[in-house]
Rosetta silent file (secondary structure, phi, psi, omega in degrees, C-alpha in Angstrom):
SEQUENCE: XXXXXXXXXXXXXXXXXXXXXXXXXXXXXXXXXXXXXXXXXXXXXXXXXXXXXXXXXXXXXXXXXXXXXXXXXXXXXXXXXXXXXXXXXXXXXXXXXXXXXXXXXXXXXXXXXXXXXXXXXXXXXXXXXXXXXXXXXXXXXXXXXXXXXXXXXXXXXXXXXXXXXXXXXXXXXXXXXXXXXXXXXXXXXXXXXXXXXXXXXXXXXXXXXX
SCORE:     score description
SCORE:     0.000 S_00000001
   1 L     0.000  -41.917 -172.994   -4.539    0.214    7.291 S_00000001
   2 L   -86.775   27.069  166.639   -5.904    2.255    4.849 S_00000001
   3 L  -126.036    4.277 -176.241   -7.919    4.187    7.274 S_00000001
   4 L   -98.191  -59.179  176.809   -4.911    4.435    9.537 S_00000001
   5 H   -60.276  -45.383  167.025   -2.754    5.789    6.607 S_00000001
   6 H   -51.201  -60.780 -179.765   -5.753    8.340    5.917 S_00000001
   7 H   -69.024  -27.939 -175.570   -6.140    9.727    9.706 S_00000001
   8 H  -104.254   15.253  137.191   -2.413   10.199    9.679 S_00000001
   9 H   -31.714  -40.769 -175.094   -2.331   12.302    6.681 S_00000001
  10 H   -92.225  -11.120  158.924   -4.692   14.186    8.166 S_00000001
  11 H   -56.798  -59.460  167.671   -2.602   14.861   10.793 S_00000001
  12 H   -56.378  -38.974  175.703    0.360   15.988    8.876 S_00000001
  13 H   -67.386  -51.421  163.716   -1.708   18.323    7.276 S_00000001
  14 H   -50.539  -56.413  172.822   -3.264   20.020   10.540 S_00000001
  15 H   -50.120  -65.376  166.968    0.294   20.277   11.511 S_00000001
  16 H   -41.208  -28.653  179.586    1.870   21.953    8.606 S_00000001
  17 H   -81.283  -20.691 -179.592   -0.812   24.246    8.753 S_00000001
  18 H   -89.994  -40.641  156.144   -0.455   25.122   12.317 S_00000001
  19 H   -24.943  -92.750  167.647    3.380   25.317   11.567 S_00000001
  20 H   -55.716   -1.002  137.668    2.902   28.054    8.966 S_00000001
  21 H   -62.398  -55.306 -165.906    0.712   30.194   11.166 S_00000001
  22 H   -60.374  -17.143  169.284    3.497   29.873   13.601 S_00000001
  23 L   -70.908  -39.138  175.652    6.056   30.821   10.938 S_00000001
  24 H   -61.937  -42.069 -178.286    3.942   33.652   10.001 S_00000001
  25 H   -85.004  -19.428  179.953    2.712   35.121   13.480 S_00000001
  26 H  -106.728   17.769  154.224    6.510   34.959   14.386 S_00000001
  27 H   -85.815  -23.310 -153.195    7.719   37.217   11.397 S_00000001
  28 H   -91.858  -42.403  143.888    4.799   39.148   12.232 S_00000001
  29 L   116.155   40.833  175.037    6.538   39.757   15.651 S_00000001
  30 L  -115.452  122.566 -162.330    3.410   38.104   17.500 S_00000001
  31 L   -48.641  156.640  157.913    4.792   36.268   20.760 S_00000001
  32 L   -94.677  -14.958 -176.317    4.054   32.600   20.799 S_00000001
  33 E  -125.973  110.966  149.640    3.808   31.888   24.492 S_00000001
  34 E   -98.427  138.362  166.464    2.473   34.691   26.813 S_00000001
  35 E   -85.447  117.488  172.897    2.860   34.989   30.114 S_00000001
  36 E  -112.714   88.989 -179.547   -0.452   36.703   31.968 S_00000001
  37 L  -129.236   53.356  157.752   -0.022   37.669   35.487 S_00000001
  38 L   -78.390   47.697  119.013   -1.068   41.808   35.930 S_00000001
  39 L  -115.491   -1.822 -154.301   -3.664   40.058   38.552 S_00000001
  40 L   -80.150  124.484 -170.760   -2.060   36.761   40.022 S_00000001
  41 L  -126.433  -59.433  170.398   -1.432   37.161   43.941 S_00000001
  42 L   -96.439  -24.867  149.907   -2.403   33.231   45.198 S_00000001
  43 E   -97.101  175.983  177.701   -2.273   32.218   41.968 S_00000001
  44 L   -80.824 -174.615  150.682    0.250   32.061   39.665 S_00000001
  45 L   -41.244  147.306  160.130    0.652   33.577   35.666 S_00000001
  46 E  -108.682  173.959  179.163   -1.042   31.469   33.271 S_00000001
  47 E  -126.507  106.442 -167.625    1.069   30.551   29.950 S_00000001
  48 E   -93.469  118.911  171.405   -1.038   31.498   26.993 S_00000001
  49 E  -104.619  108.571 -167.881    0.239   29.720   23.807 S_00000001
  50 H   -53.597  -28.193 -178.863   -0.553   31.619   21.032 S_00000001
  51 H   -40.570  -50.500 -164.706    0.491   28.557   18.614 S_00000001
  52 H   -85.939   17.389  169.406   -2.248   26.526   20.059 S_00000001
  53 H  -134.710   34.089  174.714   -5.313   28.607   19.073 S_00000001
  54 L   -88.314   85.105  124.118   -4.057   30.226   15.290 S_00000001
  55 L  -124.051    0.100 -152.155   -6.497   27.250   14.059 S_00000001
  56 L  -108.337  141.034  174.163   -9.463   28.457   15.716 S_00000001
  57 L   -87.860  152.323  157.493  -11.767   30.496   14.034 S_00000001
  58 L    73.609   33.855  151.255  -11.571   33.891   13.676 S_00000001
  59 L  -108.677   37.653  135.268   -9.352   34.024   16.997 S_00000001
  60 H   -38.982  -52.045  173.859   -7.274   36.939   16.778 S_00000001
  61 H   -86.185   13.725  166.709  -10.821   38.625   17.019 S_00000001
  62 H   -96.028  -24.383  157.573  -12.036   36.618   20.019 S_00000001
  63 H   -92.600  -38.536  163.693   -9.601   38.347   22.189 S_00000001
  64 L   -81.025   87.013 -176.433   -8.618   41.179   20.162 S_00000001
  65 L   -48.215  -23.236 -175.156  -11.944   42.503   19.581 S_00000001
  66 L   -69.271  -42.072 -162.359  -10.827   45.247   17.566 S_00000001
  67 L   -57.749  168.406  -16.585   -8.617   43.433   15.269 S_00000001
  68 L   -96.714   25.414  170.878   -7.611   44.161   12.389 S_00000001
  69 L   -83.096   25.500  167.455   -9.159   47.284   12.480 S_00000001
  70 L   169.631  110.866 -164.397   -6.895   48.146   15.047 S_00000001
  71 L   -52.284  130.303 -171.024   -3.876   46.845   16.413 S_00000001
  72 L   -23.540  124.480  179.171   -3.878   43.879   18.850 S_00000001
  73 L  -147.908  155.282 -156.163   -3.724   44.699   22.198 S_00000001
  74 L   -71.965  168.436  173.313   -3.547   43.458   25.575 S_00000001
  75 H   -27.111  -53.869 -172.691   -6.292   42.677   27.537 S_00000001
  76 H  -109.259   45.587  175.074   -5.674   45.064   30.534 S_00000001
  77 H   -99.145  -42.705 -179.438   -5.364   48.087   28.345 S_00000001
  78 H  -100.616  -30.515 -172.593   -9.362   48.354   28.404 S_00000001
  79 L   -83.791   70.848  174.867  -10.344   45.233   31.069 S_00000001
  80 L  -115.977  -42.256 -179.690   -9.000   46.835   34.141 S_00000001
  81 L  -121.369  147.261 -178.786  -11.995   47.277   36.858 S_00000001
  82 L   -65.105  140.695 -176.551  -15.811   46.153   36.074 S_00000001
  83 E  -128.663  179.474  175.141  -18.343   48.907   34.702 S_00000001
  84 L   -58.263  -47.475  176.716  -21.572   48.671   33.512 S_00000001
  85 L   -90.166    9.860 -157.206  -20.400   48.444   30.095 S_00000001
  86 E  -175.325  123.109 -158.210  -17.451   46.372   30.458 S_00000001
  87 L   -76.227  166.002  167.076  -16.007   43.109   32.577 S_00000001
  88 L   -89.607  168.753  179.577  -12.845   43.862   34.806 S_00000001
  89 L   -47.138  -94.675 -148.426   -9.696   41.691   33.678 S_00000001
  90 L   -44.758  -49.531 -160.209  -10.110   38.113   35.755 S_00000001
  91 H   -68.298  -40.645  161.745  -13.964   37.993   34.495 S_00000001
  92 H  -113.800   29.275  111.664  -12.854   38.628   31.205 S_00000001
  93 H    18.030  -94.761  156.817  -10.472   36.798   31.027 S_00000001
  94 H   -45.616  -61.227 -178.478  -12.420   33.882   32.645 S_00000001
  95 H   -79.035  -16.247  169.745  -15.507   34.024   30.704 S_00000001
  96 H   -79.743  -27.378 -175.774  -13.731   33.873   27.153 S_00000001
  97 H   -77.040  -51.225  173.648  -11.084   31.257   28.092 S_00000001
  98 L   -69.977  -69.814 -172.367  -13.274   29.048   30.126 S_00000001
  99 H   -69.783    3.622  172.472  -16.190   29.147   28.252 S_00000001
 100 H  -108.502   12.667  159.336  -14.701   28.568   24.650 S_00000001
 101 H   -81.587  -40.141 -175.469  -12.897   25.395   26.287 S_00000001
 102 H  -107.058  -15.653  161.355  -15.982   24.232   27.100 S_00000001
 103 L   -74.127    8.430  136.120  -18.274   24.733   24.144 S_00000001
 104 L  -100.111   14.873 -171.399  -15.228   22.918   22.032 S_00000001
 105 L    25.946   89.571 -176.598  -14.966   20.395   25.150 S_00000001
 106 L   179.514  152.296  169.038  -11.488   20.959   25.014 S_00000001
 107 L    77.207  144.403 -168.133   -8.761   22.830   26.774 S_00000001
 108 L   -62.573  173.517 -173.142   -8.485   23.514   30.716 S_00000001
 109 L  -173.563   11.350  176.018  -11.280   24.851   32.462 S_00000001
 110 L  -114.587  168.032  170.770  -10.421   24.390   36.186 S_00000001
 111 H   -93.993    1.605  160.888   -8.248   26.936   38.151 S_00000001
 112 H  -105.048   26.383  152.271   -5.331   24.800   38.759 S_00000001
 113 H   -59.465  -49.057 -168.318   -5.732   23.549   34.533 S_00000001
 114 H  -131.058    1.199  161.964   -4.280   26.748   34.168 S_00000001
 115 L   -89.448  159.754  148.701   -2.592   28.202   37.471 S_00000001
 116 L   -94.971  112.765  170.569    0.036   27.169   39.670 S_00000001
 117 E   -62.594  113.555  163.394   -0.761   27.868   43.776 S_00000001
 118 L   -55.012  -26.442 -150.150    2.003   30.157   44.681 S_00000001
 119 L  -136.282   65.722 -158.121    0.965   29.620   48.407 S_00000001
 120 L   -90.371  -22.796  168.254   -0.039   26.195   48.676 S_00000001
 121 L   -55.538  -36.075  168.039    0.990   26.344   52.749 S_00000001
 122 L   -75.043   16.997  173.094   -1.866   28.070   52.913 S_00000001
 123 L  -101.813  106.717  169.235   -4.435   25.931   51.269 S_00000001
 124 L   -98.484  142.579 -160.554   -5.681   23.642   53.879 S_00000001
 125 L   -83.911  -60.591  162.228   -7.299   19.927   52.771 S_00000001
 126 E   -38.009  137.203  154.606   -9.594   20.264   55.960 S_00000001
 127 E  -131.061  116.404 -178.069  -12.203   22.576   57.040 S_00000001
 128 E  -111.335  121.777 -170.396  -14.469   22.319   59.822 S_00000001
 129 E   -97.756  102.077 -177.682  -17.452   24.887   58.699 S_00000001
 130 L  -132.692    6.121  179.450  -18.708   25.586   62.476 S_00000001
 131 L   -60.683  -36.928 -173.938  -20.169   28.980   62.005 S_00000001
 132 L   -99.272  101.387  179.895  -23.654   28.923   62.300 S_00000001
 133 L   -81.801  143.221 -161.037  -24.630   27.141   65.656 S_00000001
 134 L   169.146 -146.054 -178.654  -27.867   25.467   66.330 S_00000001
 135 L   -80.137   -7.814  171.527  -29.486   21.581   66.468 S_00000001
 136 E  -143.501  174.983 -158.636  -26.523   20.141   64.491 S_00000001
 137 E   -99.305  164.799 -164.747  -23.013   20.350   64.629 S_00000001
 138 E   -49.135  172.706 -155.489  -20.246   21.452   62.714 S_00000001
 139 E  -128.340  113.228  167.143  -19.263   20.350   58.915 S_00000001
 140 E   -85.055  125.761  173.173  -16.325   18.638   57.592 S_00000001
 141 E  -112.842  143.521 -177.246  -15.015   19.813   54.418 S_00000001
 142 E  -129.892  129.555 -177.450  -12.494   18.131   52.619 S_00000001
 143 L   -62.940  -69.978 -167.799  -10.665   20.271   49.517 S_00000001
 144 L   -45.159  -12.632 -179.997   -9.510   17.097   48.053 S_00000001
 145 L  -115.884   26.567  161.868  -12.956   15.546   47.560 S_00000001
 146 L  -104.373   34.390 -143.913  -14.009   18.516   45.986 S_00000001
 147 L   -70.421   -0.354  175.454  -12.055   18.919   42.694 S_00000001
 148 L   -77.849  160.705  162.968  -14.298   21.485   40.789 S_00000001
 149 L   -13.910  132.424  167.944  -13.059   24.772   39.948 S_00000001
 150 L   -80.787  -26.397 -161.974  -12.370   26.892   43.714 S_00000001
 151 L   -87.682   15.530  163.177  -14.213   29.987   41.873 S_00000001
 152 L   -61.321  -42.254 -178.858  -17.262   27.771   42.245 S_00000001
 153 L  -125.427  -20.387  173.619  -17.344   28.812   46.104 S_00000001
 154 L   -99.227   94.675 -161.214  -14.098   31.393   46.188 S_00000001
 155 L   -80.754  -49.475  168.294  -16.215   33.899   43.937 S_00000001
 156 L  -123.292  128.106 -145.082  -13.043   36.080   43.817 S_00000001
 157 L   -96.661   13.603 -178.302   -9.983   34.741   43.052 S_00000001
 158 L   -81.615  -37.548  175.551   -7.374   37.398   42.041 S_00000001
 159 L   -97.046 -172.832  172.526   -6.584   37.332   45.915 S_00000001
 160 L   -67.210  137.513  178.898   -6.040   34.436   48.576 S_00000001
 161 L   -37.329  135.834  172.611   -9.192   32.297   48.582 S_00000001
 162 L  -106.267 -175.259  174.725  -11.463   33.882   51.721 S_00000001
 163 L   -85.038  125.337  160.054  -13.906   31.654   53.973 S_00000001
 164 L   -32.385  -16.780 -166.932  -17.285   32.481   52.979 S_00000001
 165 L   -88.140  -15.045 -103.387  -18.161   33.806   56.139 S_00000001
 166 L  -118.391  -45.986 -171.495  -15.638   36.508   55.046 S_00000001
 167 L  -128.153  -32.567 -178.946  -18.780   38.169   52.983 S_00000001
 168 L   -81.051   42.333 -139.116  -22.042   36.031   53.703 S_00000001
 169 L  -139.331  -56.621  166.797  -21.823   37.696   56.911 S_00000001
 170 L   -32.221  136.707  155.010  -22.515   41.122   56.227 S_00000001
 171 L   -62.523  128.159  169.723  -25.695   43.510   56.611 S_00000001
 172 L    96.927  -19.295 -171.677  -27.797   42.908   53.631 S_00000001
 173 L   -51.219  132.239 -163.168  -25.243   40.368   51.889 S_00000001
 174 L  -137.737  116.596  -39.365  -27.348   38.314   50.284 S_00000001
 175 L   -41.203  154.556  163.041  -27.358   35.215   50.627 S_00000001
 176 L   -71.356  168.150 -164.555  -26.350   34.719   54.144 S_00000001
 177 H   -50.236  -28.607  159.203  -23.964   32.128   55.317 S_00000001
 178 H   -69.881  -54.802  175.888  -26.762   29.539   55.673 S_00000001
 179 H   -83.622  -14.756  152.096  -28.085   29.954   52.574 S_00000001
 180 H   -61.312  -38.333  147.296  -24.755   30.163   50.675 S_00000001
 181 H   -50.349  -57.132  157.655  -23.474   27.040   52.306 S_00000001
 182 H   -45.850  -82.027  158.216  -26.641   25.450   51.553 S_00000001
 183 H   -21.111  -56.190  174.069  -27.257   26.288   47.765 S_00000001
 184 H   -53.221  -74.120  175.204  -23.520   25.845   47.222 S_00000001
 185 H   -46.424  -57.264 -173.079  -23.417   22.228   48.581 S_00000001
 186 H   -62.316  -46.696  170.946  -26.917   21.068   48.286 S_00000001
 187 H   -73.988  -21.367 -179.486  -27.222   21.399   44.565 S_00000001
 188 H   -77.493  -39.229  158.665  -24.156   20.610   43.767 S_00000001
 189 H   -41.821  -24.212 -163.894  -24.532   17.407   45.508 S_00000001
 190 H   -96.006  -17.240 -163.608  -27.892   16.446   44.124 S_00000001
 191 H   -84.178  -60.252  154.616  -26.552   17.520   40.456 S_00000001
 192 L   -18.558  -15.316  179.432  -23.422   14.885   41.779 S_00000001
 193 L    64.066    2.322 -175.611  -26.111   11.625   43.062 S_00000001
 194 L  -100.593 -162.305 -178.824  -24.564   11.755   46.238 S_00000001
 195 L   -72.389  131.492 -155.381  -25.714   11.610   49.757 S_00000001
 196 L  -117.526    2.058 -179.704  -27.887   14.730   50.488 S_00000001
 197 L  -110.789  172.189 -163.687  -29.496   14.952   53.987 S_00000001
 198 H   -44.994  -56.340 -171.540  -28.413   17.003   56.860 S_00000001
 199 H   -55.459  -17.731 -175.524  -27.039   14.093   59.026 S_00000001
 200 H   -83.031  -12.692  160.180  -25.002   12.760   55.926 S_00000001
 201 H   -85.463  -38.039  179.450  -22.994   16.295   56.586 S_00000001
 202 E  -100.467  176.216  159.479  -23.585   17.598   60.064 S_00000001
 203 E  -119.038  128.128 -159.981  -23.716   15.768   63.257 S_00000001
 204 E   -69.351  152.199 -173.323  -26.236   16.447   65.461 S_00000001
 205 H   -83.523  -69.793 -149.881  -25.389   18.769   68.116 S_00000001
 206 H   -42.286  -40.847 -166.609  -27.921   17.512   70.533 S_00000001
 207 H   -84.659  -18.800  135.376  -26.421   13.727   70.023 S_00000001
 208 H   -36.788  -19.254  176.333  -22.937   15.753   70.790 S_00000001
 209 H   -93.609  -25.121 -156.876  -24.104   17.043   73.951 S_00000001
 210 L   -71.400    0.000    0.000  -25.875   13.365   75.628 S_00000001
């Protein structure tokens, strides 16, 4: 009991305290919930709630880089296309939000965690991956038994997801469609334990022909 009575003490306290940021950032005339969609086309706005990271440290200055030596400002005043010196909006975006979710193992970190598909007729659970023709036969992909992140294989994601072939296709694109479909799948599978050799994906075309 008395260790019961103790954790929820401790509770009350984290709470009052997050309370009185939130009284404070909203005299201060700092929104508590933003909505961020200048890039969202297939997906939707995310809804960034400022409430739930005034405990974190020092993060006013993990997005506002400036602050407080200069007032807070949005994102896509400097993060609008990628330079040499500087991410475009969805990367950064992506790499501060994702990757400070997962170094506190906390907080979403997939893209429907924090999106809504505007266009979900157009998300198909099937795929049959038939591009490359040869001794075996086409590939069934199933979305649903695939539940990591889409920017794992849809590298960009401000527009509707394309089919890989869409870019691995290209002169010089690097890798090509075989080796991006491999490398995507095969490691992720082997880092996954599951069944890894060509026949547990393809079918052989030859035993398709007999």
């Amino acid at each position: 009991c008395k260790d019961n009575s103790h954790l929820l003490s401790k509770r009350i306290k984290v709470l009052l305290f997050l309370l009185s940021l939130a009284g404070i950032a909203y005299l201060a005339g700092i929104p508590d919930v933003c909505k961020i969609d200048e890039i969202s086309e297939f997906f939707g706005p995310v809804r960034f709630p400022h409430y739930k990271h005034f405990a974190v440290p020092e993060s006013c200055k993990a997005c506002h880089h400036r602050f407080p030596e200069e007032p807070a400002k949005s994102c896509y005043t400097c993060h609008k296309k990628d330079k040499k010196t500087m991410l475009g909006l969805q990367r950064a975006y992506h790499k501060n939000c994702i990757t400070c979710h997962k170094e506190m193992k906390k907080g979403p970190t997939g893209c429907t965690d924090c999106h809504r598909i505007k266009r979900k007729d157009e998300l198909k659970d099937i795929c049959i991956l038939d591009n490359i023709p040869g001794i075996y036969g086409s590939v069934t992909f199933s979305h649903k038994r695939h539940p990591q992140e889409c920017g794992e294989c849809h590298h960009i994601l401000e527009q509707k997801p394309m089919a890989c072939k869409t870019c691995h296709t290209k002169p010089g694109k690097i890798p090509g469609l075989k080796g991006a479909y491999h490398r995507r799948c095969l490691v992720y599978h082997r880092k996954m334990k599951v069944k890894n050799k060509c026949v547990d994906c393809h079918e052989a075309q030859r035993h398709k022909d007999e």
